[in-house]
Each structure stands twice: as structure tokens, then as C-alpha cells.
mmCIF file of C-alpha atoms in Angstrom:
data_model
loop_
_atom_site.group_PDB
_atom_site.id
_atom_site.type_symbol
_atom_site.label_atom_id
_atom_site.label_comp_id
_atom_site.label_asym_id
_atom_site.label_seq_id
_atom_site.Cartn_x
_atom_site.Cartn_y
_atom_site.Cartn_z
ATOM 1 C CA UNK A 319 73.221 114.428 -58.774
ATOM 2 C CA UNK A 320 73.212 111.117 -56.936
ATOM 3 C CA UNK A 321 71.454 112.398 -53.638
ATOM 4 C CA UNK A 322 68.239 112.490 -51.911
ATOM 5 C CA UNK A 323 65.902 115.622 -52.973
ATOM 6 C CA UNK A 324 64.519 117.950 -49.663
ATOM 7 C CA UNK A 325 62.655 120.816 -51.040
ATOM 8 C CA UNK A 326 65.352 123.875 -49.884
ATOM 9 C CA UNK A 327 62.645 125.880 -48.038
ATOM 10 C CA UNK A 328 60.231 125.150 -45.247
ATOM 11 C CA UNK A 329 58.032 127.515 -42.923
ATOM 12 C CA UNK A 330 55.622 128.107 -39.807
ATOM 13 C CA UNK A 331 54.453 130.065 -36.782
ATOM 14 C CA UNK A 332 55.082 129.246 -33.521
ATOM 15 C CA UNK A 333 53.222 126.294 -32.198
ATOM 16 C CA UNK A 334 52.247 124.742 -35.453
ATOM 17 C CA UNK A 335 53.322 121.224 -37.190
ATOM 18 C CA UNK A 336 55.887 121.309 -39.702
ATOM 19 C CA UNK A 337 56.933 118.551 -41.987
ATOM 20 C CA UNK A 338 59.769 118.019 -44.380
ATOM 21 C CA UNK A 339 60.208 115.126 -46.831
ATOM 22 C CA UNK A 340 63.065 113.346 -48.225
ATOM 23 C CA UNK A 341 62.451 111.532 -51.876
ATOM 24 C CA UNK A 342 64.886 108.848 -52.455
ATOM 25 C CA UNK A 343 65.006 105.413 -54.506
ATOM 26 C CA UNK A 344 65.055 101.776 -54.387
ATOM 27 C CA UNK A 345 68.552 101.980 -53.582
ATOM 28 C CA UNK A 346 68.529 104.601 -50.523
ATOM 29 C CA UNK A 347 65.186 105.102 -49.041
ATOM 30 C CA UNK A 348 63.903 101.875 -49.929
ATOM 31 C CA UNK A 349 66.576 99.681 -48.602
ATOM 32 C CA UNK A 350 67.830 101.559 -45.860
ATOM 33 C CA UNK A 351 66.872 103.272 -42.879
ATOM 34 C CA UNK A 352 66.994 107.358 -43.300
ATOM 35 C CA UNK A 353 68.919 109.650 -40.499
ATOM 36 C CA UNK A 354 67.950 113.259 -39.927
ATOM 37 C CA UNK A 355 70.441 115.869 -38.680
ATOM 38 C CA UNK A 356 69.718 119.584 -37.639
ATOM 39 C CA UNK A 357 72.490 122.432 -38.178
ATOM 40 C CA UNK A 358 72.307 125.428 -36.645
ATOM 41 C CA UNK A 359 73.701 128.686 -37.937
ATOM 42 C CA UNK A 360 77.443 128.033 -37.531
ATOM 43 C CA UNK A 361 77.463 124.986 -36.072
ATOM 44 C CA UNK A 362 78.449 121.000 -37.379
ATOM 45 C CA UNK A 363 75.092 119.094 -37.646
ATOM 46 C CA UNK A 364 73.406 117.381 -34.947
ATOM 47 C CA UNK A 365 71.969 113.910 -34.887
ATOM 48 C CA UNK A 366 68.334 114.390 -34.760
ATOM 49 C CA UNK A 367 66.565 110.845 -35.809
ATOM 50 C CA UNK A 368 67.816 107.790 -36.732
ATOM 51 C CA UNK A 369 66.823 104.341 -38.027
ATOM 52 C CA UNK A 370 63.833 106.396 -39.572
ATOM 53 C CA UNK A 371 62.414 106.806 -36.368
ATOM 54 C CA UNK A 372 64.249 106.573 -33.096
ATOM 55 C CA UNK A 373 65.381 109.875 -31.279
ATOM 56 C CA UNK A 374 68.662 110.000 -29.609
ATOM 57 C CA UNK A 375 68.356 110.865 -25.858
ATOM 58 C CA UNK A 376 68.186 114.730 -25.847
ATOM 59 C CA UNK A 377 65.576 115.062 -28.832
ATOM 60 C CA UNK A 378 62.579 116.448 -27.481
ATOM 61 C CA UNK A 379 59.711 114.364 -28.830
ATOM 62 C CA UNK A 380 58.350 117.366 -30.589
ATOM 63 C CA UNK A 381 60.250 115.596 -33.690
ATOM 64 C CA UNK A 382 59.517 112.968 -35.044
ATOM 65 C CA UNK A 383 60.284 110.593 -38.216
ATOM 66 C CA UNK A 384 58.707 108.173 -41.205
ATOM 67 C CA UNK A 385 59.526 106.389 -43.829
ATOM 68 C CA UNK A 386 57.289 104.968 -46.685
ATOM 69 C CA UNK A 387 58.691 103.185 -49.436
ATOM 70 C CA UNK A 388 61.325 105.418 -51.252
ATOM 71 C CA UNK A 389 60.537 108.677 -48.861
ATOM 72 C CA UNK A 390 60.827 109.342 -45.721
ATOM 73 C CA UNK A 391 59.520 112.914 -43.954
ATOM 74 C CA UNK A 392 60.688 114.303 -40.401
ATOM 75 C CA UNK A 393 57.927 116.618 -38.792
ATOM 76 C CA UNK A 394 58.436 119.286 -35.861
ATOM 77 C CA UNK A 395 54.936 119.581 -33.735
ATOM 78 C CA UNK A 396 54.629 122.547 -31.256
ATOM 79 C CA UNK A 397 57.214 124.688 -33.744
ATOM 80 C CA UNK A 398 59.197 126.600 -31.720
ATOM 81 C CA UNK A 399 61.876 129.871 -32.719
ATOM 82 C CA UNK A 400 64.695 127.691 -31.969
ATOM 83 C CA UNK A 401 64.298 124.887 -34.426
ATOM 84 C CA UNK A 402 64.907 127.396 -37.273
ATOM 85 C CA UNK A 403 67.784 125.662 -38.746
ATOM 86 C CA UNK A 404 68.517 123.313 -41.771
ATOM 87 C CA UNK A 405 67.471 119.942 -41.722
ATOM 88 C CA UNK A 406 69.590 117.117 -43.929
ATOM 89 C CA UNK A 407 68.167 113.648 -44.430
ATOM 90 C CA UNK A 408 71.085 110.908 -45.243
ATOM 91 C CA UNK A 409 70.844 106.890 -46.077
ATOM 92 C CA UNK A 410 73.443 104.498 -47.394
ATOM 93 C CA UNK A 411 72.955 103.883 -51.361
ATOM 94 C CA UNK A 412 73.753 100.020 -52.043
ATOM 95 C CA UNK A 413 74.247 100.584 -55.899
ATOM 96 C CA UNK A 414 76.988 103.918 -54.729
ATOM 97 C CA UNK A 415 78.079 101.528 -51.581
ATOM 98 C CA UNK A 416 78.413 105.039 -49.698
ATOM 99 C CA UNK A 417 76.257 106.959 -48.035
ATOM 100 C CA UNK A 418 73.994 110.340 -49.460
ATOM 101 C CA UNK A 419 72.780 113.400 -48.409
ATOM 102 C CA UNK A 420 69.821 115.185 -49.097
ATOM 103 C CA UNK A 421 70.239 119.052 -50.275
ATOM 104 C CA UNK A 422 68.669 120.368 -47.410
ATOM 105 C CA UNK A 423 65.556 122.405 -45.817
ATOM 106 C CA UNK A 424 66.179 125.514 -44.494
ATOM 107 C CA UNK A 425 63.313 126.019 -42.052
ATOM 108 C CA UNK A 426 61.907 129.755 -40.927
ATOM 109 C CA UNK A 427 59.767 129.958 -37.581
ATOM 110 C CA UNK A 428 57.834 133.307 -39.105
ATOM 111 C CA UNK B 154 82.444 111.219 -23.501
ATOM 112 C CA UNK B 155 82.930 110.601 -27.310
ATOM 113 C CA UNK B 156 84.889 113.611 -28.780
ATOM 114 C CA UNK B 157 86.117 114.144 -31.799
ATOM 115 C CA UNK B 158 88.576 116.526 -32.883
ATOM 116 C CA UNK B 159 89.395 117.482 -37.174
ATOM 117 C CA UNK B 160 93.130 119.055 -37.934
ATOM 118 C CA UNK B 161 94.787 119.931 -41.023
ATOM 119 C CA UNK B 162 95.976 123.002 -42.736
ATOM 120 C CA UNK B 163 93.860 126.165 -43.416
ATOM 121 C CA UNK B 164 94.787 126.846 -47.039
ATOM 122 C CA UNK B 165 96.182 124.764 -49.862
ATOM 123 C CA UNK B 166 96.923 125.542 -53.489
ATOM 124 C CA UNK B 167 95.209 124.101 -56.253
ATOM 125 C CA UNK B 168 96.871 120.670 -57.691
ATOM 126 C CA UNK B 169 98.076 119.602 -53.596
ATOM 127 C CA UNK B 170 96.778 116.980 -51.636
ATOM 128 C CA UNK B 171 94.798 118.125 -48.581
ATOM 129 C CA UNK B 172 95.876 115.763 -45.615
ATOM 130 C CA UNK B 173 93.566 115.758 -42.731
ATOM 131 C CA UNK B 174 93.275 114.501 -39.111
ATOM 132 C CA UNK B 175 90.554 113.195 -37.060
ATOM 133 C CA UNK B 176 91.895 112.511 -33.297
ATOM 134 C CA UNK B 177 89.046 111.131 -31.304
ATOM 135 C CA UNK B 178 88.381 110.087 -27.485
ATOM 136 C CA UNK B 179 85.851 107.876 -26.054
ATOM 137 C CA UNK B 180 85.741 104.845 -28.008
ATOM 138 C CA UNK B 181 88.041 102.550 -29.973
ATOM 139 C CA UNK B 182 87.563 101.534 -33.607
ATOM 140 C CA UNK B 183 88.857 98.345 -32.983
ATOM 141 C CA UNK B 184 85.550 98.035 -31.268
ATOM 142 C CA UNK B 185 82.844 96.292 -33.434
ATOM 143 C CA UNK B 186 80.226 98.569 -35.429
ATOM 144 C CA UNK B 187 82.742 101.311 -34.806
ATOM 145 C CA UNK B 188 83.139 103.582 -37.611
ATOM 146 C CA UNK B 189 83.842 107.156 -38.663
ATOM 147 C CA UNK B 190 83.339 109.303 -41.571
ATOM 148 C CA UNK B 191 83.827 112.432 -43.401
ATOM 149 C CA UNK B 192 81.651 114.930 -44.276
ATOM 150 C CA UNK B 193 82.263 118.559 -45.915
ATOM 151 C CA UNK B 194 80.309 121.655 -46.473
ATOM 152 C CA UNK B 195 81.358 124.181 -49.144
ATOM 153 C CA UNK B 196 80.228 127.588 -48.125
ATOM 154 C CA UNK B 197 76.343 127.802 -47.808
ATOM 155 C CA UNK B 198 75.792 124.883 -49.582
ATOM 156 C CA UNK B 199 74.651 121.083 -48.033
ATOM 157 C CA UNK B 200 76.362 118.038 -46.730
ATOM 158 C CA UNK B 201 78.228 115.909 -48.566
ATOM 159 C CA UNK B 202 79.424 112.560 -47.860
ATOM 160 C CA UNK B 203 83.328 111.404 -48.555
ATOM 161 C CA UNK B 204 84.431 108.250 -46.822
ATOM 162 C CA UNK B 205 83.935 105.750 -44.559
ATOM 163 C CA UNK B 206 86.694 103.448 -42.578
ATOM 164 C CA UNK B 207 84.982 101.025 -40.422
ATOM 165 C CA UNK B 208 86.057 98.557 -37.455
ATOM 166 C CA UNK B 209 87.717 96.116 -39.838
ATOM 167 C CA UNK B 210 89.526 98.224 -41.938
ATOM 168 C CA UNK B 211 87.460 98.886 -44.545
ATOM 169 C CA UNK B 212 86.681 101.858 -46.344
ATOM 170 C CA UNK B 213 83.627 103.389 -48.284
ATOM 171 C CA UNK B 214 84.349 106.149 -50.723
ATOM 172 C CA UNK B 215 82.010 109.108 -52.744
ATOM 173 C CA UNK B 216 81.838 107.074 -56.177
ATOM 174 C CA UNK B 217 82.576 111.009 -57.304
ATOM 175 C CA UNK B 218 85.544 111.394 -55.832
ATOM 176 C CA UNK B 219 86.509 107.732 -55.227
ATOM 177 C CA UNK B 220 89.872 108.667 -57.219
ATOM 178 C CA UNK B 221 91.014 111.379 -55.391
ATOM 179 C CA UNK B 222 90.225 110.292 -51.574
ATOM 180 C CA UNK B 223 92.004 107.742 -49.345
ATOM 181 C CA UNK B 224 90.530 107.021 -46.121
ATOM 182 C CA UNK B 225 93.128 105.371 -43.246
ATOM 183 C CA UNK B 226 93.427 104.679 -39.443
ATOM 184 C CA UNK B 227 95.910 104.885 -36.701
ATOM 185 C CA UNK B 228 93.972 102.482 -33.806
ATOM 186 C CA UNK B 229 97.089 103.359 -31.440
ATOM 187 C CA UNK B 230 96.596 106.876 -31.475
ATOM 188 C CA UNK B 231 92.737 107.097 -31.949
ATOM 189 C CA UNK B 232 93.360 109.259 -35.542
ATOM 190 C CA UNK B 233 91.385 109.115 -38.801
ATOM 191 C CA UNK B 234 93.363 110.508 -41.690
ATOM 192 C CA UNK B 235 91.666 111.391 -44.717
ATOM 193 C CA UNK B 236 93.657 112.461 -48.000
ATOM 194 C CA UNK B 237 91.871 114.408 -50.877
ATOM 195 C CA UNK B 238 94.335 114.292 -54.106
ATOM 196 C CA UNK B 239 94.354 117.149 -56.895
ATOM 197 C CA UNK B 240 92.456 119.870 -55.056
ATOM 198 C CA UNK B 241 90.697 122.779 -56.552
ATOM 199 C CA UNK B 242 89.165 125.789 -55.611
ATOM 200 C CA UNK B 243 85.540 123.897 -55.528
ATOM 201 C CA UNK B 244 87.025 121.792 -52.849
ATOM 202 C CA UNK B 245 86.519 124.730 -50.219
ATOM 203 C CA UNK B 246 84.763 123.383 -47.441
ATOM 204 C CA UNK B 247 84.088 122.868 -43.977
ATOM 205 C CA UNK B 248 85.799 119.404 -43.144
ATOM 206 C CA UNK B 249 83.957 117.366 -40.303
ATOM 207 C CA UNK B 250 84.658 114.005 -39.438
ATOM 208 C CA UNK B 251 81.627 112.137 -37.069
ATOM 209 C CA UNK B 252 81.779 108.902 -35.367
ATOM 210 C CA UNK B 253 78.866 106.316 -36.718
ATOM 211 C CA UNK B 254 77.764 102.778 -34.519
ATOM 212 C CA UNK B 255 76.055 100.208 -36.896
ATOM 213 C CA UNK B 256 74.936 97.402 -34.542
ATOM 214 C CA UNK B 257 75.714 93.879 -35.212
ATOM 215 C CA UNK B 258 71.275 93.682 -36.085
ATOM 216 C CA UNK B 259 72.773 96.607 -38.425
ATOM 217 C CA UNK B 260 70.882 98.877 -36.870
ATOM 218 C CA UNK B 261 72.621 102.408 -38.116
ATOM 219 C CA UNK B 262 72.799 104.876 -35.363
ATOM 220 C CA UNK B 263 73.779 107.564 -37.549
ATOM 221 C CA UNK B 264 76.632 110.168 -37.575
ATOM 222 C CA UNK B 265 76.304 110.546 -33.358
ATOM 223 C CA UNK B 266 79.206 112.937 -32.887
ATOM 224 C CA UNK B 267 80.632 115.385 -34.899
ATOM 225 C CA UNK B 268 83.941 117.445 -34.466
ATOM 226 C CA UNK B 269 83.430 121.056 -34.656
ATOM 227 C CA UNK B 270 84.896 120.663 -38.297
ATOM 228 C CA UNK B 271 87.729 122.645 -40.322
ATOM 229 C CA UNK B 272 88.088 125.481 -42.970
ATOM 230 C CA UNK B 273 89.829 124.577 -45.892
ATOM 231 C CA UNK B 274 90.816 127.056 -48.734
ATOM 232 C CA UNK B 275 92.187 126.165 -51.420
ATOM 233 C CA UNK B 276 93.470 129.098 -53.731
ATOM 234 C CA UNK B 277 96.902 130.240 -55.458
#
């Protein structure tokens, strides 16, 4: 598997500050900026960050995005019930000249 | 308004080529840093990226699947068609297709618009 690793599960209450990493390489990550996108049950994704950091007009700026070296992490302040969805990380691979996904995080608001 | 819009058929058989259609609105991909891709979705599974055709014609592919995909477009009618050779059952998916802007800087904007994506089945 050539893609980035999420870790498939990710939690929290109401109100608190969630964060979910993306490990890539030298390749991905570490050459190239990381975009986040947020699916909701049963619908396509949505845009969420991009250029690592940089929220398209809509995105509240409970989210927000990093990147350091070959990861990069996304992290949801103020949780609230409705951001209970799964979150992908992507980047463009130089050595696969394509893009990649990560596996995604499936995130609970308990 | 940027919309795009992913047709193609419901159900193939294993061994057929899976022809689909991406008609968009809104922008032209004639237009510098104008690109779009495909992504799919196999039942309750993640993304996965298959191609990219970009502003000058040229195309990206899944190294996995680099054999079995072609990735064309139609700038007169604002269509994306994507081919995927030799299917098979594990090629069930949700088909999207999304618009991407990489700015001349090459800034990447990411995948800004999706379609609302298409069921394919493929079974005997």
C-alpha cells in the first residue's frame, strides 16, 4: 500500500480539541502540500483544508491544519455533533507522479 | 457556480470496460491550472485516487491501475471521460470526478468540487 497512514478511529465530547494525523514520506508529505476532505454519511467528500493550512471560504475556523516534515495533522477545536464524519488526508507522490489518499479517520462526537 | 455532474452505467460484467462521464459547468479546462480528477470509493472503504487530465492535456494515472485507465477530454462540451479496462467485481465503487485549480505559484487548491458521484457494479 502506496498511501498515507490515518489511524481509522478518532473520538471526543462536545466542546473538546480533536486531532488527527497523516504519516507520509519524502515523496508525499515532505514535498508537497497535504489537503484534508470531510465526508459525511452518504455524501462525496468535502474540501476542508488545503495547501496544509488554508481553509476554503465556508470552513469554520474551528479546523485547522499542519504539516511537519513527512506528517501533517488536521485538528477540530470546540468539537461539535456535526463534525462526526471521516476525515481523508491526500498529497501528490513525485516518485507515483499521482496523487494519494490516506485510509481515513472515522471520527465519533461521544 | 462550478458543478460537476458523473454518468455512466449502473452495472457491468466482469472482463468490460466501464466508460464514464464527467459533464461540468462553471469553468473551462482550457483555462490554466484547470484540472479534474477521479476518485472512487468501494463500499465502506476510503478514497482512492485514479487519474488526472489537466489544462494541457495531460494526464496522471494510479501507477496500480495505470494499465487499465485512460483519462480524456471533450473542451467543447465541458466532459471528462474516464475508461477503466478489464473490470472485476473489486472494482465496485462509488465513481466521483472533482474539479482541482493548481495556481501558476503551484499552489494546489485541492479537489474544490465534487459531483455527487456514481454506483458502479460490476457482477455476472
Amino acid at each position: 500500500h502506496s498511501g498515507l497512514t490515518q489511524a481509522p478511529s478518532a473520538s471526543g465530547t462536545p466542546g473538546q480539541r480533536v486531532t488527527i494525523s497523516c504519516s507520509g514520506s519524502t515523496s508525499n508529505i515532505g514535498s508537497n502540500s497535504v489537503n484534508w476532505y470531510q465526508q459525511l454519511p452518504g455524501t462525496a467528500p468535502k474540501l476542508l483544508m488545503y495547501d496544509n493550512n488554508q481553509r476554503p471560504s465556508g470552513v469554520p475556523d474551528r479546523f485547522s491544519g499542519s504539516k511537519s516534515g513527512t506528517s501533517a495533522s488536521l485538528a477540530i477545536s470546540g468539537l461539535q455533533s456535526e463534525d462526526e464524519a471521516d476525515y481523508y488526508c491526500a498529497a501528490w507522490d513525485d516518485s507515483l507522479n499521482g496523487a494519494v489518499f490516506g485510509g481515513g479517520t472515522q471520527l465519533t462526537v461521544l | 457556480q462550478v458543478t460537476l455532474r458523473e454518468s455512466g452505467p449502473a452495472l457491468v460484467k466482469p472482463t468490460q470496460t466501464l466508460t464514464l462521464t464527467c459533464s461540468f459547468s462553471g469553468f473551462s479546462l482550457t483555462s490554466s491550472g484547470m484540472c479534474v480528477s477521479w476518485i472512487r470509493q468501494p463500499p465502506g472503504k476510503a478514497l482512492e485516487w485514479l487519474a488526472l487530465i489537466d489544462w494541457e492535456d495531460d494526464k496522471y494515472y494510479n501507477i496500480e491501475m495505470k494499465t487499465r485507465l485512460t483519462i480524456s477530454k471533450d473542451t467543447s462540451n465541458n466532459q471528462v471521460v474516464l475508461t477503466v479496462a478489464n473490470m472485476d467485481p473489486v472494482d465496485t465503487a462509488t465513481y466521483y470526478c472533482a474539479r482541482i485549480v493548481i495556481a501558476e505559484t503551484g499552489t494546489n487548491f485541492g479537489l474544490d468540487v465534487w459531483g455527487q458521484g456514481t454506483t458502479v457494479t460490476v457482477s455476472s
